Amino acid sequence: MKRRLRSELSLLVAGAAAALGCSSSEPRQADYKGVAYPNDRPSFDRRAGRIGYVANRNDDTVSVLDLDAMKLLGTVPVGRDPVDIDGPRHVVLDTENDLAYIALSYPFSEQSPHALIEGGTQRAGYVEALDLDDLSVMGDLRVDPSANELAFSPSLSALAVSHYDVFRALSSENDDRRANLVLVDPARDIALDDATARRSPLCAVPAAMAFSADGSRLFVACTGDDALVVVDPRTEKVLSSVKAGEFQVNKPYALVADSARGRVLLSNQVTKAVSVFDMSDEPAMLASLPVLGPPMFPVWLSDSTIAVPFQQPSGVSLFDLSTNQELLQALFPIEDCENAAELSLTSDGRLLLVCEGTHYQPGSVVELDPATLEIRAKVAVGVYPERMAISEP
Amino acid sequence: MRAPIPATGFGLLCCALLGGCSASEKTAVARGQELFESKALSPSRLNDYTCVSCHDLRASAPPSKKPGAPLAGATLRSRFWGGQEADLLHAINACRGYFMSASQPLTADDTDARALYAYLESLEPGDDAEQPFTIVTDIAALPRGDVINGLALYAQACSTCHGSMHDGRGRLSERVPILPEDTINEPTHADFTPRVMRLVFTEKIRHGLFLGYSGVMPPFSAETLSDGEVSDVLEALGVLGE
């Protein structure tokens, strides 16, 4: 209503101005004096508590969660295309600049038979910079097809983008199978539509990535090369590429790194095992922890304990890293949590799990009891979530 | 909520009270209406569309077969494009970019963008509810339809852009294909069986330029055309799949 009153007053002013100033014989256009295109988006107060941001890749939205109350605050559409699936894969937060970055993957861009006949090709991926208050789009940057995972280094203010480009890997040979690593430094320039993407060939089908705490190293799970790759982001040089696991084919996908503990955890989907590496320029595998199904994104619960989500069946296992023994395993009925994907531990010790769901119906975020792995609370999100970024107050 | 005062009338009343406007002064609302009704919303020479090509101002009974939603009330809505856009200007720019071949988006500071907003605002209250717009992504073989109903639907949904069936009389421009012949005779369609050709027509109606297609055609949502109505249009076009 205030907006209407403001608009009517502005029209009064405009009318008066027009009446006083319409002596010119040249037709001219009066400017609209009201507030055109007012921003009526809801904003999300990050200072009030823990907020979770979940990208839903099959409905082009971000679910915003109040993680303290375990309730949905809002569902915000993202992406550049109002019809096609933009495939938002992953949100990372740049709280210093009040921004979030999201990768758009366009997962179905090569699947229309008619488009292929017409010569259609893969679509380029994009990274969008979103205002963290209301997730409105500030700017974007074109990257390569199959933009997949993001990693953000607060130390460098740099963003890394991987491209899970299976098409390239299958249709090329040798070094041409490698997809580019894109580095954006400073990442905040994306919000100004003034960012430069530094591209360098990385490996075949790179997936998850993590920066070291000081930003001097980037660790990458390279699915196609079956390797853990270490990159110097300043020079873009690949420092090493070590085998992902103890078997002939391991198929790494998820990866988390902890600089304080000096470890990288690499989840191998074929061998259904998490490889534990030291966090060096030539990582050495210290242990391989078998789980019941393909493992996803694990989390440290303490210096000696990690929790690993896995799929088919959907569950979580706790491991003691000092003995490499499984301590506890929980399986979830599909109605409670189908396709467990990523675990997070909040600063107050709460264990949260993203459940992908069927990929065609809404997924969820559940809170687990860290000791028993029982589900304490659940909140529905959008279609095909995989990862969650958490803003702590 | 109090009864709203039509903004256009309010502005004109102000003009009249203050001594009257010269004809040389074009209000923002008038300019906005001009943009709405002309091709000038896009600077591209390739643009054949106006907003009116795809949108009515207000809902009608029976419902219009234009692919876009009625726009009175759009300034009060929070979601557009079936919920996929949360900003009115982004939604407008999507139309300009995809259908009207505009290479650069309008910004909220552009005089024309502001004038268009003024015009849309003058249409308030309209319908402030989010308008359903369900894209039919999976294309299936449709049963045969009704040719009489199909001819009527063609006149409402297709002829505005494509002109008369078979000769294109009255079409938006020579770039717009004459239906069904131009589509059937596309060189890349030479090997298509009748069954596949029917799927191509169905896909084009449902997806427009999106979902891996191309061109500048808007998609017809499930709310605008039911599967049965698409069958009827195909029947009228003679794209029978056999």
XYZ file of C-alpha atoms in Angstrom, chain A residues 1 3-5 7-42 59-61 74-86 108-109 111-118 120 123 136-137, chain B residues 1-2 4-5 7-8 10-11 14-15 18-29 31 75-77 79 81 83-90 92 94 98 107-108 110-118 120-121 124-125 133 135 186 188-189 192 200 203 207 209-214 219:
140
model
C 0.000 0.000 0.000
C 4.165 1.625 -2.676
C 0.842 2.628 -4.232
C 0.703 5.869 -2.243
C 3.381 5.930 -6.828
C 0.309 8.165 -6.772
C 2.215 11.018 -5.191
C 4.897 10.618 -7.774
C 2.277 10.788 -10.492
C 0.980 14.003 -8.941
C 4.458 15.451 -9.105
C 4.883 14.159 -12.611
C 1.568 15.642 -13.614
C 2.477 19.006 -12.160
C 5.839 18.959 -13.814
C 4.304 17.999 -17.087
C 1.713 20.758 -16.870
C 4.333 23.366 -16.127
C 6.809 22.163 -18.647
C 4.874 21.105 -21.713
C 5.309 24.215 -23.791
C 7.920 22.644 -26.049
C 6.783 21.835 -29.540
C 9.097 18.811 -29.641
C 7.450 15.689 -28.255
C 9.457 14.464 -25.334
C 9.050 11.683 -22.908
C 8.372 12.283 -19.252
C 10.313 9.999 -16.967
C 8.486 7.797 -14.514
C 9.037 9.347 -11.126
C 8.070 6.400 -8.961
C 10.128 3.451 -7.893
C 10.188 1.199 -10.919
C 10.729 -2.492 -10.327
C 10.874 -2.272 -6.527
C 12.709 -5.107 -4.829
C 9.983 -6.970 -2.968
C 12.080 -10.053 -2.350
C 12.141 -11.426 1.170
C 14.079 -27.343 -9.950
C 16.427 -24.365 -10.260
C 15.973 -23.084 -6.762
C 12.110 -19.509 1.624
C 12.671 -21.027 -1.793
C 14.299 -18.699 -4.277
C 14.474 -19.334 -8.018
C 17.957 -19.032 -9.486
C 19.432 -19.428 -12.930
C 19.460 -17.601 -16.203
C 16.913 -19.540 -18.209
C 13.231 -19.397 -17.270
C 12.369 -22.744 -18.868
C 15.394 -25.017 -19.203
C 16.897 -26.697 -16.174
C 19.842 -24.516 -15.188
C 20.153 -31.737 -19.904
C 21.555 -29.467 -22.566
C 19.598 -34.529 -24.641
C 17.042 -33.240 -27.123
C 17.213 -35.477 -30.224
C 15.924 -32.650 -32.347
C 18.554 -30.283 -31.016
C 21.273 -32.775 -31.846
C 19.980 -33.101 -35.397
C 20.036 -29.329 -35.634
C 22.949 -28.382 -30.900
C 25.639 -25.237 -23.202
C 19.008 -11.657 -6.075
C 21.422 -11.945 -8.986
C -7.688 -2.608 1.181
C -9.145 0.615 -0.085
C -7.396 1.790 -5.765
C -7.417 4.924 -7.830
C -3.011 5.597 -11.709
C -3.444 6.738 -15.276
C -4.941 10.165 -11.411
C -2.032 11.475 -13.429
C -3.363 16.224 -12.083
C -2.472 17.495 -15.521
C -2.744 22.265 -13.295
C -3.633 23.791 -16.583
C -3.562 20.966 -19.056
C -0.846 19.157 -20.948
C 0.395 20.045 -24.331
C 0.146 17.265 -26.892
C 3.917 17.444 -27.158
C 4.379 15.913 -23.715
C 4.314 12.156 -23.720
C 3.679 10.672 -20.321
C 5.650 7.721 -19.110
C 2.460 5.676 -19.158
C 5.359 5.752 -23.743
C 3.628 -5.302 -11.003
C 2.072 -6.846 -7.896
C 3.283 -10.381 -8.525
C 6.986 -14.717 -9.323
C 7.550 -17.595 -15.759
C 7.887 -19.344 -10.601
C 11.266 -19.438 -12.325
C 11.807 -15.684 -12.185
C 11.546 -13.581 -9.055
C 12.069 -10.172 -10.667
C 9.669 -8.494 -13.060
C 12.465 -6.816 -14.985
C 14.332 -10.119 -15.324
C 10.712 -8.868 -19.169
C 13.864 -12.902 -20.691
C 14.671 -14.979 -26.085
C 18.084 -1.937 -16.451
C 15.786 -0.360 -13.904
C 16.512 2.879 -18.419
C 13.837 5.413 -19.284
C 12.025 2.918 -21.466
C 12.120 0.269 -18.754
C 10.655 2.783 -16.335
C 8.001 3.804 -18.844
C 7.022 0.182 -19.357
C 6.745 -0.208 -15.612
C 4.583 2.922 -15.452
C 2.057 -1.936 -16.297
C 1.443 -0.186 -13.013
C -3.260 -2.397 -11.509
C -4.842 -4.032 -9.678
C 2.847 -21.804 -16.480
C 6.097 -26.527 -19.258
C 13.151 -28.139 -43.544
C 17.096 -31.417 -41.631
C 13.651 -32.981 -41.413
C 11.763 -37.881 -40.466
C 8.623 -32.586 -33.719
C 7.800 -30.651 -29.174
C 9.012 -26.242 -25.838
C 12.763 -22.284 -28.449
C 13.687 -23.870 -25.135
C 14.944 -27.251 -23.980
C 17.518 -27.616 -26.677
C 15.418 -26.201 -29.495
C 16.053 -22.910 -31.228
C 6.306 -22.458 -25.471
